[in-house]
mmCIF file of C-alpha atoms in Angstrom:
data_model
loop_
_atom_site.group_PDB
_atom_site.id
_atom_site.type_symbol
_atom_site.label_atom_id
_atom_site.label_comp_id
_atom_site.label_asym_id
_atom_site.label_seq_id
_atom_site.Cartn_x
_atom_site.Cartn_y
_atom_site.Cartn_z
ATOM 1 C CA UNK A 1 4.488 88.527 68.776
ATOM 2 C CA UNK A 2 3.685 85.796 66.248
ATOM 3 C CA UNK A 3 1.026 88.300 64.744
ATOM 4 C CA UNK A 4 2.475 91.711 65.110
ATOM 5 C CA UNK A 5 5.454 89.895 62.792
ATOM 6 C CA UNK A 6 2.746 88.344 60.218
ATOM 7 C CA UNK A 7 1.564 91.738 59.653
ATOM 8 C CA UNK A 8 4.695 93.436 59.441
ATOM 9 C CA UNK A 9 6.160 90.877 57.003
ATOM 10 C CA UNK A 10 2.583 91.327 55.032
ATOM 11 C CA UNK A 11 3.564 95.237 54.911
ATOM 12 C CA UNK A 12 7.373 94.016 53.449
ATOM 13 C CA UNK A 13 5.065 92.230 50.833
ATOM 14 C CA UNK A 14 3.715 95.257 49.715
ATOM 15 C CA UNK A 15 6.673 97.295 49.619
ATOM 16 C CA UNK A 16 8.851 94.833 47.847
ATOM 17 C CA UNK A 17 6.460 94.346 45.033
ATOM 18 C CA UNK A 18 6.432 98.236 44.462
ATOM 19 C CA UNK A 19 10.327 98.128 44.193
ATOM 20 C CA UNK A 20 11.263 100.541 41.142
ATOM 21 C CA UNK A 21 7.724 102.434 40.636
ATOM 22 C CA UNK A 22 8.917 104.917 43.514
ATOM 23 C CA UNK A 23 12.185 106.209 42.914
ATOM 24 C CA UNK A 24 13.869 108.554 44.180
ATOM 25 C CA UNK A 25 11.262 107.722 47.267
ATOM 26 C CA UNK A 26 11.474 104.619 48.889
ATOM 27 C CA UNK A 27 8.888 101.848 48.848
ATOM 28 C CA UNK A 28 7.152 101.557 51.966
ATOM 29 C CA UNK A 29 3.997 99.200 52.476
ATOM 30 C CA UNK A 30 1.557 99.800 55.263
ATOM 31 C CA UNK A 31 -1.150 97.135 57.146
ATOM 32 C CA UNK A 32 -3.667 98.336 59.673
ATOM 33 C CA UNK A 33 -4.923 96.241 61.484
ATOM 34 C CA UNK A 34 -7.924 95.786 64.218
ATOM 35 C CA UNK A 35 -9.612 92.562 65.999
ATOM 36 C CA UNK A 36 -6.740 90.601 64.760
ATOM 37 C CA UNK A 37 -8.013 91.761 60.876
ATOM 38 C CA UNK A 38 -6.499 93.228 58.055
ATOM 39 C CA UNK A 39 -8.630 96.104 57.662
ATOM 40 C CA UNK A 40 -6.914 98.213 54.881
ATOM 41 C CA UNK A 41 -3.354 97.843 52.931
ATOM 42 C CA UNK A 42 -1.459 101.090 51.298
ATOM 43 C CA UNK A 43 1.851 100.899 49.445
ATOM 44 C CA UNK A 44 3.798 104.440 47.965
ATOM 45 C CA UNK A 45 2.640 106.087 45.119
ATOM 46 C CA UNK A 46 4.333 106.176 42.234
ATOM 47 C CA UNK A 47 4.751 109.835 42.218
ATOM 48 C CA UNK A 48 5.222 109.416 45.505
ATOM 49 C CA UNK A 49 2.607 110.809 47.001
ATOM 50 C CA UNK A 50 0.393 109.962 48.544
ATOM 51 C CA UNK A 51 2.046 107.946 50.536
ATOM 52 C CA UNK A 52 1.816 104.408 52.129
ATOM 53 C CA UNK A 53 -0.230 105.494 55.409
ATOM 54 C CA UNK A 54 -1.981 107.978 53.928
ATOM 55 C CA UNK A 55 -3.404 105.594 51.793
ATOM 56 C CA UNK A 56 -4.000 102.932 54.259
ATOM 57 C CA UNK A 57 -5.948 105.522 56.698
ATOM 58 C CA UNK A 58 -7.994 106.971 53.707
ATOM 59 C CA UNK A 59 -9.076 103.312 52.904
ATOM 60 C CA UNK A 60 -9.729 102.763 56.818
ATOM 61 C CA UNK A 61 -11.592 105.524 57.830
ATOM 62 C CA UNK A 62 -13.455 105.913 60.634
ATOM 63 C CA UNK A 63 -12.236 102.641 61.558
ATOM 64 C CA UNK A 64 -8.542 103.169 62.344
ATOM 65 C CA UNK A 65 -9.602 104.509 65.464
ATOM 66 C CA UNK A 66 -8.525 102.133 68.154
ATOM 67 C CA UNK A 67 -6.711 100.057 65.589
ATOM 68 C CA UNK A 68 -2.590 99.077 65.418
ATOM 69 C CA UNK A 69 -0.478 100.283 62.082
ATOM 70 C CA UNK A 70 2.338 98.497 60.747
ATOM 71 C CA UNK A 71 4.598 100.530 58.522
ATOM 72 C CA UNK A 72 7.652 99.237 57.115
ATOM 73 C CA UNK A 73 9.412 102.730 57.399
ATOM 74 C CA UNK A 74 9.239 105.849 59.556
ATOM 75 C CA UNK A 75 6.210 107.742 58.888
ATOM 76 C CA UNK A 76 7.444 111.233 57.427
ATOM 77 C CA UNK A 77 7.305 114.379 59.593
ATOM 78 C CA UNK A 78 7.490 116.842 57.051
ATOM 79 C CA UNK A 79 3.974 118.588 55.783
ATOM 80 C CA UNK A 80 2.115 117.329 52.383
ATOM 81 C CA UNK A 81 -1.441 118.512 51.130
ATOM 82 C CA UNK A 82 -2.875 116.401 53.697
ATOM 83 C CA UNK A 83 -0.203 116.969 56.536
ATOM 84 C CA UNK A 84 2.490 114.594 57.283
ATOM 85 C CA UNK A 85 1.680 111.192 57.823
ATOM 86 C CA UNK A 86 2.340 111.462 61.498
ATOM 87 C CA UNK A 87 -0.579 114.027 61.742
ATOM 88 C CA UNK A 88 -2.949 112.337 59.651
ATOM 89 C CA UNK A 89 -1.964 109.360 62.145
ATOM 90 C CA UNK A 90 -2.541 111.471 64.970
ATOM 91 C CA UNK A 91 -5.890 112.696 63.824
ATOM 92 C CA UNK A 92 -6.890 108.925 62.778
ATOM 93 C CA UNK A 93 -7.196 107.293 66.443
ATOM 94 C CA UNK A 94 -4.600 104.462 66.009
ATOM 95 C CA UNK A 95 -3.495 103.088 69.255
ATOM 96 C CA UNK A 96 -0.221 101.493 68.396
ATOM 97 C CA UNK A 97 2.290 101.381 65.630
ATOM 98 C CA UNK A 98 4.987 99.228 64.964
ATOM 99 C CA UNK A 99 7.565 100.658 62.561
ATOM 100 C CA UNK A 100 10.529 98.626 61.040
ATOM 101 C CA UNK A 101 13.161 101.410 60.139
ATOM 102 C CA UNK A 102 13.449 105.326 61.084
ATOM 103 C CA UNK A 103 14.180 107.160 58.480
ATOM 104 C CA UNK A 104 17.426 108.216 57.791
ATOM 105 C CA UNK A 105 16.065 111.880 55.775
ATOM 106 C CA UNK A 106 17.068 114.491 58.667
ATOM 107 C CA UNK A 107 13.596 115.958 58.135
ATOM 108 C CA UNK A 108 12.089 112.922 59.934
ATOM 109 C CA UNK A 109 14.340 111.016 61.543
ATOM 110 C CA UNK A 110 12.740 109.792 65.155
ATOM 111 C CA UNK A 111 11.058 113.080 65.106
ATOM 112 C CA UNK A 112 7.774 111.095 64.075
ATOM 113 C CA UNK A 113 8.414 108.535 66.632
ATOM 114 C CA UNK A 114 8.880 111.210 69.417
ATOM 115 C CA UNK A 115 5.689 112.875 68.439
ATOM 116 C CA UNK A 116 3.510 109.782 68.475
ATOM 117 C CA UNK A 117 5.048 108.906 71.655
ATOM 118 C CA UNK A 118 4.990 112.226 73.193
ATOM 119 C CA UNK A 119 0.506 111.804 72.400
ATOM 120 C CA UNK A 120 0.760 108.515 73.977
ATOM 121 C CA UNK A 121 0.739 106.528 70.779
ATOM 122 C CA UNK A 122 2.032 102.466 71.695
ATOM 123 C CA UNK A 123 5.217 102.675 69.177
ATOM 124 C CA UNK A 124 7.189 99.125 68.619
ATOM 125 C CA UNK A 125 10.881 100.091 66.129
ATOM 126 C CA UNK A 126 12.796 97.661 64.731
ATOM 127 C CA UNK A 127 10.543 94.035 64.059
ATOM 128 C CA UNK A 128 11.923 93.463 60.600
ATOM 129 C CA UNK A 129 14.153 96.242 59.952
ATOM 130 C CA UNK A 130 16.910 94.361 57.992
ATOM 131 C CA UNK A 131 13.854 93.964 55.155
ATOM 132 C CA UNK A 132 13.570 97.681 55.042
ATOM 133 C CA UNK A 133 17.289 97.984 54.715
ATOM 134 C CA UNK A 134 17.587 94.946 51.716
ATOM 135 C CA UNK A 135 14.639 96.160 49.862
ATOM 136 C CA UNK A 136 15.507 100.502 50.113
ATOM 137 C CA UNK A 137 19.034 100.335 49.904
ATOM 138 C CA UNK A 138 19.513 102.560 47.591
ATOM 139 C CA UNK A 139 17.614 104.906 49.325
ATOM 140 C CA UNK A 140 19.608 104.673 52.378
ATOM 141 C CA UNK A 141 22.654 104.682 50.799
ATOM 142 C CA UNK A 142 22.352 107.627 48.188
ATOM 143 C CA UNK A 143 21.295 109.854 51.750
ATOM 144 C CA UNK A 144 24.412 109.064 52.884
ATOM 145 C CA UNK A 145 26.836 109.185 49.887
ATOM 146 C CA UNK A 146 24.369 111.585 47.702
ATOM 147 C CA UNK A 147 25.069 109.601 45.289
ATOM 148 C CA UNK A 148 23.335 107.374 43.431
ATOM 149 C CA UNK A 149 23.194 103.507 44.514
ATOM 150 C CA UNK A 150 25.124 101.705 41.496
ATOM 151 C CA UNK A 151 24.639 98.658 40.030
ATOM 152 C CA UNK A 152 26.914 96.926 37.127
ATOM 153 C CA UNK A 153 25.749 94.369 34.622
ATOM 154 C CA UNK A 154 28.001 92.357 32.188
ATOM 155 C CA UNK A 155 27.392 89.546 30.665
ATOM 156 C CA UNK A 156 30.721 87.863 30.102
ATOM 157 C CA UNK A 157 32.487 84.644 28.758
ATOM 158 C CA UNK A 158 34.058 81.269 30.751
ATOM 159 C CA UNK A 159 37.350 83.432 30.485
ATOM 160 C CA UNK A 160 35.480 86.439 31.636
ATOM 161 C CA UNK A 161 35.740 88.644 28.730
ATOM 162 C CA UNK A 162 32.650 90.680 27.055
ATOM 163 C CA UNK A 163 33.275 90.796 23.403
ATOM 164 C CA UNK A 164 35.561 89.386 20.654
ATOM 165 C CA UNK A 165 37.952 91.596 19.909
ATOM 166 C CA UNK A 166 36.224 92.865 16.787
ATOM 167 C CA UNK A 167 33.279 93.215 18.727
ATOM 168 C CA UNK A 168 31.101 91.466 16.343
ATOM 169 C CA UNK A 169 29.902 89.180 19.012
ATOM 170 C CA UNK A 170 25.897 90.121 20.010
ATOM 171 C CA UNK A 171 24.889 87.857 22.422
ATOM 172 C CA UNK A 172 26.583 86.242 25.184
ATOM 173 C CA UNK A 173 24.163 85.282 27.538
ATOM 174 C CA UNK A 174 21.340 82.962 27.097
ATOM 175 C CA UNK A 175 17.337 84.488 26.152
ATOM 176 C CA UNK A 176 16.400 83.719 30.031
ATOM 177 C CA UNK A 177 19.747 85.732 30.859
ATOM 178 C CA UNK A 178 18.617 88.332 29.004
ATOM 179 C CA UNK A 179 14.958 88.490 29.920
ATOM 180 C CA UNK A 180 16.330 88.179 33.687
ATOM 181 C CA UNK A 181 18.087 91.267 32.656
ATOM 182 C CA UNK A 182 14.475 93.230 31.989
ATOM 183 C CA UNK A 183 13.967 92.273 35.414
ATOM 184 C CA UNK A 184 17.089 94.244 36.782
ATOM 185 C CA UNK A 185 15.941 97.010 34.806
ATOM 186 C CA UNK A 186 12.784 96.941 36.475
ATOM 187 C CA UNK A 187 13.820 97.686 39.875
ATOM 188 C CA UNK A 188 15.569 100.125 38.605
ATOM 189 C CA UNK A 189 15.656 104.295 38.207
ATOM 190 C CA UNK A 190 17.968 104.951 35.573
ATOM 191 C CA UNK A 191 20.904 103.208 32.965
ATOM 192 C CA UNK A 192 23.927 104.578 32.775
ATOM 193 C CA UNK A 193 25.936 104.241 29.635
ATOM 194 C CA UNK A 194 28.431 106.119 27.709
ATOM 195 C CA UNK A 195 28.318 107.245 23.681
ATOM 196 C CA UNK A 196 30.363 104.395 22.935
ATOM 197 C CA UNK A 197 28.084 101.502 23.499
ATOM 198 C CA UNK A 198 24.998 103.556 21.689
ATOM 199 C CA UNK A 199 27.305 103.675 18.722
ATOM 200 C CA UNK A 200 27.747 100.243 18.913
ATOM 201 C CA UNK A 201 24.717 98.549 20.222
ATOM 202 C CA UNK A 202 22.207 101.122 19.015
ATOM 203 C CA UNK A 203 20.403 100.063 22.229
ATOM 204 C CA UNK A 204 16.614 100.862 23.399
ATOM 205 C CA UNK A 205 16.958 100.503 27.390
ATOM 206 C CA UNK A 206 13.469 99.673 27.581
ATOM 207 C CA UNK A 207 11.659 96.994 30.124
ATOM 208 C CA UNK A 208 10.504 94.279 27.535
ATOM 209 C CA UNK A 209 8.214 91.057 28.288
ATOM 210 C CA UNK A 210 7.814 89.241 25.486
ATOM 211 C CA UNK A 211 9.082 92.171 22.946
ATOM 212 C CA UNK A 212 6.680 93.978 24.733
ATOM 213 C CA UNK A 213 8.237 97.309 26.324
ATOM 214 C CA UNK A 214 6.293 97.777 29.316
ATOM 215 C CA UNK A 215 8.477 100.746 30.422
ATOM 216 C CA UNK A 216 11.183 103.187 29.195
ATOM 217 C CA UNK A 217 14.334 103.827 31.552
ATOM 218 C CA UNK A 218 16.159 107.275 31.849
ATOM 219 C CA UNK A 219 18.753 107.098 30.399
ATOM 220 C CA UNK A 220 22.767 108.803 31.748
ATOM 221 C CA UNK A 221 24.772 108.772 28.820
ATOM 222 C CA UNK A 222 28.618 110.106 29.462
ATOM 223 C CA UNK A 223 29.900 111.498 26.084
ATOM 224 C CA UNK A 224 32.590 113.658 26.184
ATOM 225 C CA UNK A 225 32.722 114.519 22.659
ATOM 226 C CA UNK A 226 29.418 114.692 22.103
ATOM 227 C CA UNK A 227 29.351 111.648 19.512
ATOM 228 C CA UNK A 228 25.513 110.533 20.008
ATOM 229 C CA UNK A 229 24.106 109.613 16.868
ATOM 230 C CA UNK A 230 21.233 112.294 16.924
ATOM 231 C CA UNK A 231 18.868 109.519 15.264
ATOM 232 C CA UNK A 232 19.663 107.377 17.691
ATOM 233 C CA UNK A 233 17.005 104.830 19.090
ATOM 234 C CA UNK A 234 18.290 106.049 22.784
ATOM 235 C CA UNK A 235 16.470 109.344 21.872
ATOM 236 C CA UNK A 236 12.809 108.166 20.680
ATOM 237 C CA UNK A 237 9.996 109.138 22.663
ATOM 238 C CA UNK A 238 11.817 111.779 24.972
ATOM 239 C CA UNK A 239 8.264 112.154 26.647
ATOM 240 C CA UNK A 240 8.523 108.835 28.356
ATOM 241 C CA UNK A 241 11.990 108.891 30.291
ATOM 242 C CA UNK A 242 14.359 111.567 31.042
ATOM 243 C CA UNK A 243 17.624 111.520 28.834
ATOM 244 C CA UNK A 244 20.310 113.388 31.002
ATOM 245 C CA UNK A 245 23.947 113.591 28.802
ATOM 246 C CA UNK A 246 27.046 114.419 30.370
ATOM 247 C CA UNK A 247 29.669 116.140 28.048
ATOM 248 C CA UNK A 248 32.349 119.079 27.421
ATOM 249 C CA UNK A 249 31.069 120.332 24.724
ATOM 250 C CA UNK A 250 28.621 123.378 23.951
ATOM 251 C CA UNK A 251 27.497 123.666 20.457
ATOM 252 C CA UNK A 252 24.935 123.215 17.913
ATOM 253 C CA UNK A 253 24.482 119.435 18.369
ATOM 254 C CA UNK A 254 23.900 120.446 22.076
ATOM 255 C CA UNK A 255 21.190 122.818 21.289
ATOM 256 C CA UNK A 256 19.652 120.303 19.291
ATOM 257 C CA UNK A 257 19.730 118.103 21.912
ATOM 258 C CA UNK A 258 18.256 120.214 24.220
ATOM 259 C CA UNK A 259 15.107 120.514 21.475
ATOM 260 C CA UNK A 260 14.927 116.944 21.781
ATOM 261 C CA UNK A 261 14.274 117.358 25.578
ATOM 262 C CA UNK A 262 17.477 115.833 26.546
ATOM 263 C CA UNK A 263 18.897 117.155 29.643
ATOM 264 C CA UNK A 264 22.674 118.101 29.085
ATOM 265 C CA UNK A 265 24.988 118.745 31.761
ATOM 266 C CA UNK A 266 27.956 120.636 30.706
ATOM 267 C CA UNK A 267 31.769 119.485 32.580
ATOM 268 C CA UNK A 268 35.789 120.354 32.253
ATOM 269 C CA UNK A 269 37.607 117.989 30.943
ATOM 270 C CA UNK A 270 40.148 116.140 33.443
ATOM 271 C CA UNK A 271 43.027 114.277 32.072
ATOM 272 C CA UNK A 272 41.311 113.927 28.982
ATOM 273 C CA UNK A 273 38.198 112.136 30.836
ATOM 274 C CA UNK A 274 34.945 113.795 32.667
ATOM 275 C CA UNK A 275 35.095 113.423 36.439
ATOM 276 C CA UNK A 276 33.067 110.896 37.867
ATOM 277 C CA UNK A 277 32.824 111.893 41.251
ATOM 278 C CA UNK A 278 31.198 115.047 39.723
ATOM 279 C CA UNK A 279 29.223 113.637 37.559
ATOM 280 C CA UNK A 280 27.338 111.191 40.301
ATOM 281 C CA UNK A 281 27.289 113.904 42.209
ATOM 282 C CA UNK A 282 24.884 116.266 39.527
ATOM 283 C CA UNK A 283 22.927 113.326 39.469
ATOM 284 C CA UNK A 284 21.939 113.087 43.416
ATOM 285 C CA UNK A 285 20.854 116.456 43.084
ATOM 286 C CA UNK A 286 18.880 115.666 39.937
ATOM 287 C CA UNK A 287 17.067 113.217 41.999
ATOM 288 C CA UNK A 288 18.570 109.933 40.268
ATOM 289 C CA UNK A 289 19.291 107.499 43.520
ATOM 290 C CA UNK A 290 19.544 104.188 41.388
ATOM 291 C CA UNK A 291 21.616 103.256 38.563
ATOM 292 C CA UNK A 292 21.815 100.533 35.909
ATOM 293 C CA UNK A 293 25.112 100.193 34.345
ATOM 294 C CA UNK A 294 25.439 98.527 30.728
ATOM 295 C CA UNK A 295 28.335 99.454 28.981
ATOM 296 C CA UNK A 296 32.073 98.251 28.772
ATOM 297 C CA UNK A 297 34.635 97.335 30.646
ATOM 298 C CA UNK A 298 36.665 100.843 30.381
ATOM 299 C CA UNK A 299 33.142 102.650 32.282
ATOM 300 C CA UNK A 300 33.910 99.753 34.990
ATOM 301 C CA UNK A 301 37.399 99.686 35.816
ATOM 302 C CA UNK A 302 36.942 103.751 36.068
ATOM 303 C CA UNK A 303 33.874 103.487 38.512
ATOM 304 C CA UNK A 304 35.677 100.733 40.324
ATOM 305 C CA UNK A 305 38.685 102.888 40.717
ATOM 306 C CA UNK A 306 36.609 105.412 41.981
ATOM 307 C CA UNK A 307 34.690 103.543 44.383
ATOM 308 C CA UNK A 308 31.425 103.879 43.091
ATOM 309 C CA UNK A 309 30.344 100.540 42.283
ATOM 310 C CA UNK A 310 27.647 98.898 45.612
ATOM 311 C CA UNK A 311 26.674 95.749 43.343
ATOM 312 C CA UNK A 312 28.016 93.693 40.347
ATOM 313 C CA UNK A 313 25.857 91.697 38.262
ATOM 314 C CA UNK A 314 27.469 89.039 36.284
ATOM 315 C CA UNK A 315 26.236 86.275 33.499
ATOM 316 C CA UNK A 316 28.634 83.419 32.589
ATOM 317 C CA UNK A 317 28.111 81.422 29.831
ATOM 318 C CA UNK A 318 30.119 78.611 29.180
ATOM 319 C CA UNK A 319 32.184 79.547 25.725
ATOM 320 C CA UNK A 320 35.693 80.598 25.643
ATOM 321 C CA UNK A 321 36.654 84.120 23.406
ATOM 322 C CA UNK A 322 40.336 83.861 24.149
ATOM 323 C CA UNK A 323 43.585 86.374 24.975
ATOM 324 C CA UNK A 324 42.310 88.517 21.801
ATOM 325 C CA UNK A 325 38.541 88.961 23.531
ATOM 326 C CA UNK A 326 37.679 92.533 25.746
ATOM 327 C CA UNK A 327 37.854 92.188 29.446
ATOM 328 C CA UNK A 328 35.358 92.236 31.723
ATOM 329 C CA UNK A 329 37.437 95.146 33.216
ATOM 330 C CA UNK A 330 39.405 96.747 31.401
ATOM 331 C CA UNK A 331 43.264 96.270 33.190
ATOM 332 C CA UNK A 332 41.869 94.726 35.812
ATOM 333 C CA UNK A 333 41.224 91.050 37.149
ATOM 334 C CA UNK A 334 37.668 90.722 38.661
ATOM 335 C CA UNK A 335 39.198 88.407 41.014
ATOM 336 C CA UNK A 336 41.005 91.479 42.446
ATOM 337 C CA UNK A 337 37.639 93.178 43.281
ATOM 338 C CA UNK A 338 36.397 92.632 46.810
ATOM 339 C CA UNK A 339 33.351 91.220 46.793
ATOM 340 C CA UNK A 340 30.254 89.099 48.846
ATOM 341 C CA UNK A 341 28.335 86.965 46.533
ATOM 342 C CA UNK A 342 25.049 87.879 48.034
ATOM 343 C CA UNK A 343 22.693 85.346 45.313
ATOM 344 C CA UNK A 344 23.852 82.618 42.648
ATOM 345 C CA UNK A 345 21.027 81.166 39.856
ATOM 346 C CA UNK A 346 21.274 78.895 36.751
ATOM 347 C CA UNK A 347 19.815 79.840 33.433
ATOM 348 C CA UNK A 348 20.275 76.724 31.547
ATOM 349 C CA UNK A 349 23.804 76.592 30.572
ATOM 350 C CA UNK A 350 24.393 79.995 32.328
ATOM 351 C CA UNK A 351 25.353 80.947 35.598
ATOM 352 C CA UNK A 352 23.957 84.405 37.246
ATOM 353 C CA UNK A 353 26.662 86.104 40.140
ATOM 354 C CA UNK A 354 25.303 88.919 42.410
ATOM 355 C CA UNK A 355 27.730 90.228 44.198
ATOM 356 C CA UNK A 356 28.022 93.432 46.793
ATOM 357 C CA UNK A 357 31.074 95.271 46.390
ATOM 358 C CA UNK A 358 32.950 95.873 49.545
#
């Protein structure tokens, strides 16, 4: 047993690593194994195909036959160029499989399984599984919800607020706050922001190390109006990220847009506001599964009130703004939000919160 779960957590290795280069597929890593040897490794492509055991089995060859295949998630059923995974299993010669999760997409769930069992293929489910859960949540979850998987970011003051009240405050958070930030953005498919804080913060929502952008993030903007700046730096080098902008209005500066290659999704107003529900909605079936939020605290207490809010991410440095400052959410106490704290680290004189919302 002491192997099988080395090679399994080997195969959690792989997939973890790959976190954000996938989306909207999962990360999955894959380990064959034979004589109590590694004998090839796969992880998802980025384009998501080809995937994890295809990879591994191409890299094996001839000598998968006879050998045993960890996989951290269901192989898929469903046909590629190749064949689904479970064929090109099949048609490989491994003996025995362990798998960690079944997949939860109705177009393989334990349909692989039962096929490799029903052609007398050893198959082991569930060593592990909780790592498949931690690291694909927001796989898992946007399958269930269709919606996307939603993070929030603020960095806030000792008296939890985000700004002074003029907003002339830039930074909060301490430089490895920030660059911890990059790292959130990372592992993640897409930042979700509204017109108001690319107004005010004129922001790039790139992945920087260094002041080097190593990648661009799409980018959900919610602007009602339509008040993006169209020189904005949020709409630079359209060929690298997808730019999708909710709003309620059709005219010429929407066209334009549309030049630009942004995507923009047109909505009724409801009280005054664009529906949220809807709007996470369009965006499951536009493929986005993972969000980034970084704006204000109005954008928060709205997608709290809603229920749409799986994690909080929170930076406290130690100053006080005062009764004048902006909230962390905007009418609400964050004390009032039920929450886990899931992980707690110190940067310097700052304090990092992740929480799961309950």
């Amino acid at each position: 047993m002491l192997s099988h779960t080395k090679y399994i957590n080997k195969a959690h290795d792989l997939a973890s690593k790959n976190l954000g280069k996938t989306f909207p597929n999962p990360t999955v890593g894959c380990i064959i194994a034979k004589n109590n040897k590694i004998i090839s490794k796969g992880v998802t492509s980025s384009t998501g195909r080809p995937h994890a055991e295809e990879i591994a089995l191409q890299k094996a060859g001839k000598n998968a036959r006879g050998a045993t295949m960890y996989v951290t998630l269901e192989p898929c059923f469903h046909s590629s160029q190749n064949g689904s995974c479970t064929d090109q299993i099949l048609r490989s010669g491994i003996k025995a499989i362990y798998i960690s999760c079944i997949d939860q997409d109705p177009r393989t769930k334990n349909k692989s399984v039962n096929k490799l069992k029903r052609n007398k293929i050893t198959v082991i489910v569930g060593l592990e599984k909780n790592k498949t859960l931690r690291t694909n949540k927001f796989f898992f979850k946007s399958l269930v919800k269709k919606k996307p998987y939603t993070k929030v970011k603020m960095a806030i003051s000792n008296d939890e607020k985000i700004a002074w009240g003029n907003y002339k405050s830039k930074w909060i958070s301490n430089s490895k706050s920030r660059s911890y930030v990059h790292t959130l953005r990372s592992k993640s498919q897409a930042v979700l922001t509204t017109s108001k804080t690319i107004i005010k913060d004129n922001p790039r929502f790139t992945v920087r190390n260094r002041n080097k952008i190593i990648k661009s993030l799409n980018v959900v903007i919610i602007d009602k109006n339509l008040n993006i700046p169209i020189n904005s730096r949020i709409l630079k080098n359209l060929h690298e990220k997808r730019i999708i902008i909710f709003t309620s209005k059709n005219n010429s500066k929407s066209q334009k847009l549309i030049q630009l290659g942004c995507e923009i999704i047109e909505m009724k107003k409801e009280n005054n506001k664009l529906n949220l529900k809807k709007i996470f909605y369009n965006l499951y079936k536009l493929k986005i599964s993972d969000l980034i939020v970084e704006a204000g605290g109005v954008l928060f207490a709205d997608l709290l009130k809603n229920n749409l809010v799986d994690e909080i991410h929170l930076f406290k440095a130690p100053i006080i703004i005062g009764k004048k400052g902006i909230p962390v959410i905007n009418g609400e106490d964050l004390k009032n939000v039920h929450k886990k704290l899931l992980e707690k680290i110190k940067f310097d004189d700052n304090l990092y919160f992740k929480y799961e919302v309950k």
